[in-house]
Coordinates of C-alpha atoms in Angstrom, one line a residue:
M1 CA -0.2 0.1 0.0
I2 CA 1.3 3.6 -0.9
A3 CA 0.9 6.1 1.5
V4 CA -1.6 8.6 1.1
P5 CA -0.7 12.1 1.6
A6 CA -1.5 13.5 5.1
L7 CA -3.8 16.7 5.3
V8 CA -2.1 20.1 6.0
A9 CA -3.6 21.8 9.0
G10 CA -4.9 25.2 8.6
C11 CA -6.9 25.8 5.6
A12 CA -7.7 29.4 5.9
A13 CA -7.7 31.3 2.4
V14 CA -4.3 33.3 1.8
P15 CA -3.2 35.3 -1.1
A16 CA -2.2 32.9 -4.3
P17 CA 1.9 32.5 -4.4
S18 CA 3.6 34.4 -7.0
A19 CA 5.2 31.3 -9.0
A20 CA 3.5 30.7 -12.5
P21 CA 0.6 28.2 -12.1
A22 CA 1.2 24.7 -12.9
P23 CA -0.1 23.4 -16.4
T24 CA -4.2 22.5 -16.2
Y25 CA -6.3 20.6 -18.8
P26 CA -9.4 19.4 -18.6
T27 CA -10.1 15.8 -18.4
T28 CA -11.9 13.6 -21.4
T29 CA -14.8 12.0 -21.1
A30 CA -16.1 8.4 -22.0
P31 CA -17.6 8.5 -25.2
T32 CA -20.6 6.0 -23.8
S33 CA -23.6 7.3 -21.7
S34 CA -23.1 5.2 -18.8
P35 CA -20.0 4.6 -16.7
T36 CA -18.1 1.5 -17.0
T37 CA -17.9 -0.7 -14.1
A38 CA -14.4 -1.7 -12.7
P39 CA -13.3 -4.9 -13.7
P40 CA -12.7 -7.8 -11.0
P41 CA -9.6 -7.6 -8.8
D42 CA -7.9 -10.3 -11.0
H43 CA -8.8 -9.1 -14.4
C44 CA -6.3 -7.8 -16.8
P45 CA -7.5 -4.8 -19.0
P46 CA -6.8 -4.9 -22.6
G47 CA -4.2 -2.1 -22.1
G48 CA -2.7 -4.4 -19.6
V49 CA -2.2 -2.1 -16.7
R50 CA -5.1 -2.1 -13.7
I51 CA -5.4 1.0 -11.6
T52 CA -7.2 0.7 -7.9
A53 CA -8.0 3.0 -5.5
L54 CA -6.2 2.9 -2.0
G55 CA -8.5 4.8 0.5
G56 CA -8.0 8.2 1.4
N57 CA -7.7 11.1 4.3
A58 CA -9.8 13.6 5.0
A59 CA -9.7 16.9 7.2
M60 CA -10.7 20.7 7.3
G61 CA -12.1 20.5 4.2
L62 CA -9.0 18.8 2.2
R63 CA -9.3 15.4 0.7
A64 CA -6.6 12.9 -0.7
M65 CA -6.5 9.6 -2.5
G66 CA -3.8 7.1 -3.5
I67 CA -4.2 5.2 -6.7
E68 CA -2.0 2.2 -7.6
L69 CA -1.0 1.0 -11.3
V70 CA 0.1 -2.5 -12.0
N71 CA 1.6 -3.8 -15.0
C72 CA -1.0 -7.1 -15.5
G73 CA 0.6 -7.7 -18.8
S74 CA 3.3 -10.0 -20.4
T75 CA 5.5 -7.1 -21.4
P76 CA 6.9 -4.1 -19.7
Y77 CA 5.1 -1.0 -19.5
R78 CA 6.7 2.5 -19.8
L79 CA 4.9 5.2 -17.8
K80 CA 6.1 9.4 -17.4
G81 CA 3.7 11.9 -16.2
W82 CA 0.7 12.2 -14.3
P83 CA -2.8 10.2 -14.1
V84 CA -5.7 11.6 -16.1
P85 CA -8.6 11.1 -13.8
S86 CA -12.6 11.7 -15.2
L87 CA -15.6 11.7 -13.1
R88 CA -19.2 10.9 -13.4
D89 CA -22.2 11.5 -11.0
V90 CA -24.7 9.0 -9.4
D91 CA -26.6 9.0 -12.7
G92 CA -23.5 8.4 -14.9
D93 CA -23.1 12.1 -16.2
P94 CA -19.9 13.2 -16.8
I95 CA -18.5 15.8 -14.1
E96 CA -16.5 18.7 -15.7
V97 CA -13.3 18.8 -13.9
R98 CA -9.9 21.1 -14.3
I99 CA -7.1 18.8 -13.3
V100 CA -4.2 20.3 -11.6
Q101 CA -0.8 18.7 -12.3
G102 CA 0.5 18.6 -8.8
A103 CA -0.6 20.7 -5.8
R104 CA 2.1 22.8 -4.5
G105 CA 1.6 24.4 -1.0
I106 CA -0.7 21.6 0.2
T107 CA 1.6 18.5 0.5
A108 CA 5.5 18.2 0.1
G109 CA 6.4 16.2 -2.9
F110 CA 3.1 16.3 -5.0
D111 CA 5.0 18.7 -7.3
A112 CA 7.8 16.4 -8.0
P113 CA 8.2 16.2 -11.6
P114 CA 7.3 12.8 -13.6
R115 CA 10.3 10.3 -14.0
Q116 CA 10.7 7.6 -16.9
L117 CA 9.4 4.4 -15.2
V118 CA 9.7 1.0 -16.9
L119 CA 7.2 -1.4 -15.1
R120 CA 8.0 -5.2 -15.1
P121 CA 5.3 -7.4 -15.5
G122 CA 3.7 -7.4 -11.8
E123 CA 5.6 -4.2 -10.6
R124 CA 3.7 -1.2 -9.6
A125 CA 3.4 2.4 -9.4
G126 CA 1.6 4.7 -7.3
A127 CA 0.3 8.3 -7.2
A128 CA -2.2 10.6 -5.5
L129 CA -5.2 12.7 -6.3
I130 CA -6.0 16.0 -3.6
W131 CA -9.1 18.2 -3.9
R132 CA -11.0 20.8 -1.6
N133 CA -14.5 19.9 -0.7
L134 CA -15.5 23.6 -0.9
V135 CA -18.5 25.7 -1.9
D136 CA -17.3 28.8 -2.9
N137 CA -20.4 29.6 -5.4
P138 CA -23.6 29.1 -3.8
T139 CA -25.3 29.6 -7.4
V140 CA -23.4 26.3 -8.4
P141 CA -24.6 22.6 -7.3
P142 CA -21.5 20.6 -5.8
A143 CA -20.4 18.3 -7.5
D144 CA -19.7 14.4 -6.2
G145 CA -18.2 11.9 -8.3
R146 CA -19.2 8.2 -8.0
F147 CA -17.6 6.6 -10.8
L148 CA -14.1 6.9 -11.7
E149 CA -12.0 6.4 -14.6
V150 CA -8.6 7.0 -14.9
A151 CA -5.7 7.0 -18.0
P152 CA -2.5 6.5 -17.0
V153 CA -1.2 9.3 -18.8
A154 CA -2.7 11.6 -21.5
G155 CA -3.6 9.8 -24.7
R156 CA -4.0 6.6 -23.1
P157 CA -7.0 4.3 -22.6
T158 CA -9.2 5.0 -19.4
V159 CA -9.2 2.2 -16.7
P160 CA -12.5 2.3 -14.6
V161 CA -11.6 2.2 -10.7
D162 CA -14.0 0.9 -8.2
L163 CA -14.2 3.9 -5.6
G164 CA -14.8 3.1 -1.9
S165 CA -15.9 6.4 -1.4
S166 CA -17.4 9.4 -3.5
I167 CA -14.9 12.1 -4.8
D168 CA -16.7 15.6 -3.3
L169 CA -15.1 18.6 -5.2
G170 CA -17.9 21.0 -3.9
N171 CA -18.3 23.1 -6.7
T172 CA -14.3 24.3 -7.1
G173 CA -14.1 21.6 -10.1
R174 CA -10.6 21.4 -9.8
L175 CA -8.8 18.0 -8.7
G176 CA -4.6 17.8 -8.0
V177 CA -2.5 14.9 -9.4
S178 CA 0.8 13.9 -8.3
A179 CA 3.0 11.9 -11.0
W180 CA 3.5 8.8 -11.1
T181 CA 6.3 6.9 -9.0
R182 CA 7.8 3.7 -8.6
R183 CA 5.9 1.6 -5.6
E184 CA 9.2 1.5 -3.3
E185 CA 9.8 5.0 -3.6
P186 CA 8.4 7.4 -0.8
A187 CA 4.9 8.6 -1.5
P188 CA 4.3 12.5 -1.4
S189 CA 3.8 13.1 2.3
V190 CA 3.6 15.7 5.1
P191 CA 3.9 15.5 8.9
P192 CA 0.7 14.5 10.4
T193 CA -2.2 17.2 11.8
G194 CA -0.5 18.8 15.0
A195 CA 3.1 17.8 14.6
P196 CA 5.5 20.5 13.5
A197 CA 6.2 21.3 9.8
E198 CA 9.4 23.3 8.3
A199 CA 8.1 25.9 6.5
T200 CA 4.5 24.8 5.5
P201 CA 4.2 27.2 2.2
P202 CA 0.5 28.7 1.9
P203 CA -2.4 26.5 0.3
D204 CA -2.6 26.6 -3.5
S205 CA -4.9 28.7 -5.0
R206 CA -5.4 26.6 -8.1
L207 CA -7.5 24.2 -5.7

């Protein structure tokens, strides 16, 4: 199990950081009108990789969830970049989401650049999703993702992922993602709530 990022205490709004924001792009939506059911745990999708959700943490309006990719195929799988999630609501309708690559100021290591990975059959990679359950516009209904699909990187086929709980985005419409790392590498993390942290930067205004 990879570690899911702990959440940063103290989520009061602060001025946006001066650094240029990370690249963002909208998720693609599935071509069908209904969500795809996640395959059984022992099933290997046609793309040769299986993606699962590892549960999450929630506190002070912040949410974090780990995901794991397994090369379930018979050949090496090359991977470099960020996962591309897409969400559907309880009725199976697509939810418009803006993906933020990284989340500087929310958790240490979340903005680490991607590395080239070559996963042999059976090897794994991990990433994480982070978002705010925030309602900042009372005229926009909050979004609640009940179905999740993830493309390993932009341009590759999506893989349905079984969610243990919903992804409650509020109405911000933004979802941060970390780059894939090999399973044995440390996962993005911060000191637990209440523990001292070293110069924690302010929350990222992109989320």
